[in-house]
Amino acid sequence: MGRRHPRPSREELAAAADKLLPDLIAPGLDVLFVGINPGLWSAATGWHFARPGNRFWPALHRGGFTPRQLQPSEQDELLGWGLGITNLVARATARADELTAEELLTGADILTGKVERYRPRWVAVVGVTAYRIGFARPKATFGPQPELLGAARLWVLPNPSGLNAHFTPETLGAAFAELRAAAAAG
């Protein structure tokens, strides 16, 4: 099991707003997960989806992507399973609603470049509202998208943040499992 990071102090969280969280990415991934942007907790620890209460890691496991539930500190293990993580916007914030539409649009352009460079088979954006704004698809829904991103198939998942009360751990896991089944089918 990975080590747990001690709770960041208020000072560490405040300083995290200026930090960048490195991508967890490699060429030819099966699925590249795209968060909206790093939270302050993630920027402070250096681990994606690190805030306690974020349900990404349980959903990833429930969805069948990992054989056990990983801790954020174990994120590097994902590459061995053909999985990676990046963010639509690099700037860390306390809440995703602090981002501007311009940041999301610019982030979509940057993401497109990453996808063209690294060529994952699937790109999964975790957050439908950020996807709608960033990709100018105001009516997009969860699940597979009709367009490609570069050569990659595109999927939109619910935001796993603990602030997203519309989805339970079970329904998040089921949404991730749908993507897993599609990715396994080719």
Coordinates of C-alpha atoms in Angstrom, one line a residue:
M1 CA 0.0 0.0 0.0
G2 CA 1.1 3.5 -0.7
R3 CA 2.0 6.0 2.0
R4 CA -0.6 8.5 3.0
H5 CA 0.5 12.1 3.0
P6 CA -0.1 14.0 6.2
R7 CA -2.8 16.6 6.1
P8 CA -1.3 19.7 4.4
S9 CA -1.2 22.8 6.6
R10 CA -3.1 25.9 5.7
E11 CA 0.2 27.5 4.6
E12 CA 0.9 24.5 2.4
L13 CA -2.5 24.7 0.8
A14 CA -2.2 28.4 0.2
A15 CA 1.2 27.9 -1.4
A16 CA -0.2 25.1 -3.6
A17 CA -2.1 27.6 -5.7
D18 CA 1.2 28.4 -7.4
K19 CA 2.3 24.8 -8.0
L20 CA 1.8 22.7 -11.0
L21 CA 0.9 19.0 -10.8
P22 CA 2.9 16.9 -13.3
D23 CA 1.0 14.7 -15.7
L24 CA 1.1 11.0 -15.3
I25 CA 1.3 10.2 -19.0
A26 CA 3.1 7.9 -21.4
P27 CA 2.8 7.1 -25.1
G28 CA 0.1 4.6 -26.1
L29 CA -2.0 4.5 -23.0
D30 CA -5.3 2.6 -23.1
V31 CA -7.1 5.5 -21.2
L32 CA -6.0 8.9 -20.3
F33 CA -8.1 10.3 -17.5
V34 CA -8.5 14.1 -17.6
G35 CA -9.4 15.9 -14.4
I36 CA -10.8 19.4 -14.5
N37 CA -7.8 20.9 -12.6
P38 CA -5.8 20.1 -9.5
G39 CA -7.3 20.9 -6.2
L40 CA -5.1 22.6 -3.6
W41 CA -4.7 19.3 -1.7
S42 CA -3.4 17.5 -4.9
A43 CA -1.0 20.4 -5.7
A44 CA 0.3 20.3 -2.1
T45 CA 0.9 16.6 -2.1
G46 CA 1.9 16.1 -5.7
W47 CA -0.8 13.4 -6.2
H48 CA -3.8 13.5 -8.5
F49 CA -7.2 13.3 -6.9
A50 CA -5.5 13.3 -3.4
R51 CA -8.1 15.1 -1.3
P52 CA -9.8 12.7 1.2
G53 CA -13.4 12.4 0.0
N54 CA -12.5 12.5 -3.7
R55 CA -14.0 9.3 -5.1
F56 CA -11.7 8.9 -8.2
W57 CA -9.6 6.0 -6.7
P58 CA -12.6 4.0 -5.4
A59 CA -14.4 4.5 -8.8
L60 CA -11.4 3.4 -10.7
H61 CA -11.3 0.2 -8.7
R62 CA -15.1 -0.4 -8.7
G63 CA -15.0 0.2 -12.5
G64 CA -12.5 -2.6 -12.9
F65 CA -9.5 -0.6 -14.0
T66 CA -7.3 -1.6 -11.0
P67 CA -7.2 -4.9 -9.1
R68 CA -7.4 -3.1 -5.7
Q69 CA -8.2 0.4 -4.6
L70 CA -5.0 2.5 -4.8
Q71 CA -4.0 5.4 -2.6
P72 CA -3.2 8.6 -4.4
S73 CA 0.5 8.0 -3.5
E74 CA 0.4 4.9 -5.6
Q75 CA -0.6 6.8 -8.8
D76 CA 2.6 5.7 -10.7
E77 CA 1.3 2.2 -10.7
L78 CA -1.4 3.3 -13.2
L79 CA 1.1 3.5 -16.1
G80 CA 1.7 -0.2 -15.8
W81 CA -2.0 -0.8 -16.4
G82 CA -2.0 1.5 -19.5
L83 CA -3.7 4.3 -17.6
G84 CA -2.7 7.9 -17.1
I85 CA -3.9 11.2 -15.6
T86 CA -3.7 14.8 -16.7
N87 CA -5.8 17.9 -16.2
L88 CA -7.8 20.2 -18.5
V89 CA -6.4 23.2 -16.7
A90 CA -3.0 23.2 -14.9
R91 CA -3.9 25.9 -12.3
A92 CA -4.7 24.6 -8.9
T93 CA -7.7 26.0 -7.2
A94 CA -9.8 25.2 -4.1
R95 CA -12.9 24.6 -6.4
A96 CA -13.3 23.9 -10.1
D97 CA -15.9 26.7 -10.4
E98 CA -13.0 29.2 -9.8
L99 CA -11.8 28.6 -13.4
T100 CA -12.8 30.8 -16.3
A101 CA -14.4 29.7 -19.5
E102 CA -11.2 31.0 -21.3
E103 CA -9.0 28.7 -19.1
L104 CA -11.2 25.7 -20.0
L105 CA -11.1 26.5 -23.7
T106 CA -7.3 27.0 -23.6
G107 CA -7.0 23.8 -21.6
A108 CA -8.9 21.9 -24.3
D109 CA -6.4 23.1 -26.9
I110 CA -3.5 22.1 -24.7
L111 CA -5.1 18.7 -24.1
T112 CA -5.6 18.1 -27.8
G113 CA -1.9 18.6 -28.3
K114 CA -1.0 16.1 -25.5
V115 CA -3.4 13.6 -27.1
E116 CA -1.8 14.0 -30.5
R117 CA 1.6 13.6 -29.0
Y118 CA 1.0 10.6 -26.7
R119 CA -1.8 8.9 -28.7
P120 CA -3.9 7.2 -26.0
R121 CA -6.7 5.0 -27.3
W122 CA -9.3 6.7 -25.1
V123 CA -9.6 10.0 -23.4
A124 CA -11.9 10.2 -20.4
V125 CA -12.8 13.7 -19.1
V126 CA -14.1 13.6 -15.5
G127 CA -16.5 16.5 -15.4
V128 CA -19.3 17.1 -17.9
T129 CA -19.6 20.9 -17.2
A130 CA -15.9 21.5 -17.8
Y131 CA -16.1 19.3 -21.0
R132 CA -19.1 21.3 -22.3
I133 CA -17.4 24.6 -21.8
G134 CA -13.9 23.6 -22.8
F135 CA -14.9 21.8 -26.0
A136 CA -17.8 24.0 -26.8
R137 CA -20.3 21.1 -26.6
P138 CA -23.1 22.6 -24.5
K139 CA -25.4 19.6 -24.9
A140 CA -22.8 16.9 -24.2
T141 CA -23.9 14.1 -21.9
F142 CA -22.1 11.4 -20.0
G143 CA -20.6 8.5 -21.8
P144 CA -19.1 8.1 -25.3
Q145 CA -18.9 11.3 -27.4
P146 CA -19.4 11.2 -31.2
E147 CA -16.2 13.1 -32.0
L148 CA -12.6 12.0 -31.6
L149 CA -9.9 13.9 -29.9
G150 CA -6.9 13.5 -32.2
A151 CA -7.1 9.8 -33.0
A152 CA -8.5 8.9 -29.5
R153 CA -12.1 8.0 -28.6
L154 CA -13.6 10.4 -26.2
W155 CA -15.7 9.6 -23.1
V156 CA -17.2 11.9 -20.4
L157 CA -17.4 10.7 -16.8
P158 CA -19.0 12.3 -13.8
N159 CA -16.8 14.5 -11.6
P160 CA -15.6 12.2 -8.7
S161 CA -15.2 15.2 -6.3
G162 CA -16.9 14.7 -3.0
L163 CA -18.8 18.0 -3.8
N164 CA -20.6 16.2 -6.6
A165 CA -23.5 14.7 -4.6
H166 CA -25.4 13.7 -7.7
F167 CA -23.4 10.5 -7.9
T168 CA -22.8 7.8 -5.2
P169 CA -19.7 5.7 -5.0
E170 CA -21.8 2.9 -6.6
T171 CA -23.0 5.0 -9.5
L172 CA -19.6 6.4 -10.1
G173 CA -18.1 2.9 -10.2
A174 CA -20.8 1.9 -12.7
A175 CA -20.0 4.9 -14.9
F176 CA -16.3 4.0 -14.8
A177 CA -17.2 0.3 -15.6
E178 CA -19.0 1.4 -18.7
L179 CA -15.8 3.0 -20.0
R180 CA -13.8 0.0 -19.0
A181 CA -16.1 -2.3 -21.0
A182 CA -15.9 0.0 -24.0
A183 CA -12.1 0.2 -23.8
A184 CA -11.8 -3.6 -23.4
A185 CA -14.0 -4.1 -26.5
G186 CA -11.7 -1.9 -28.5

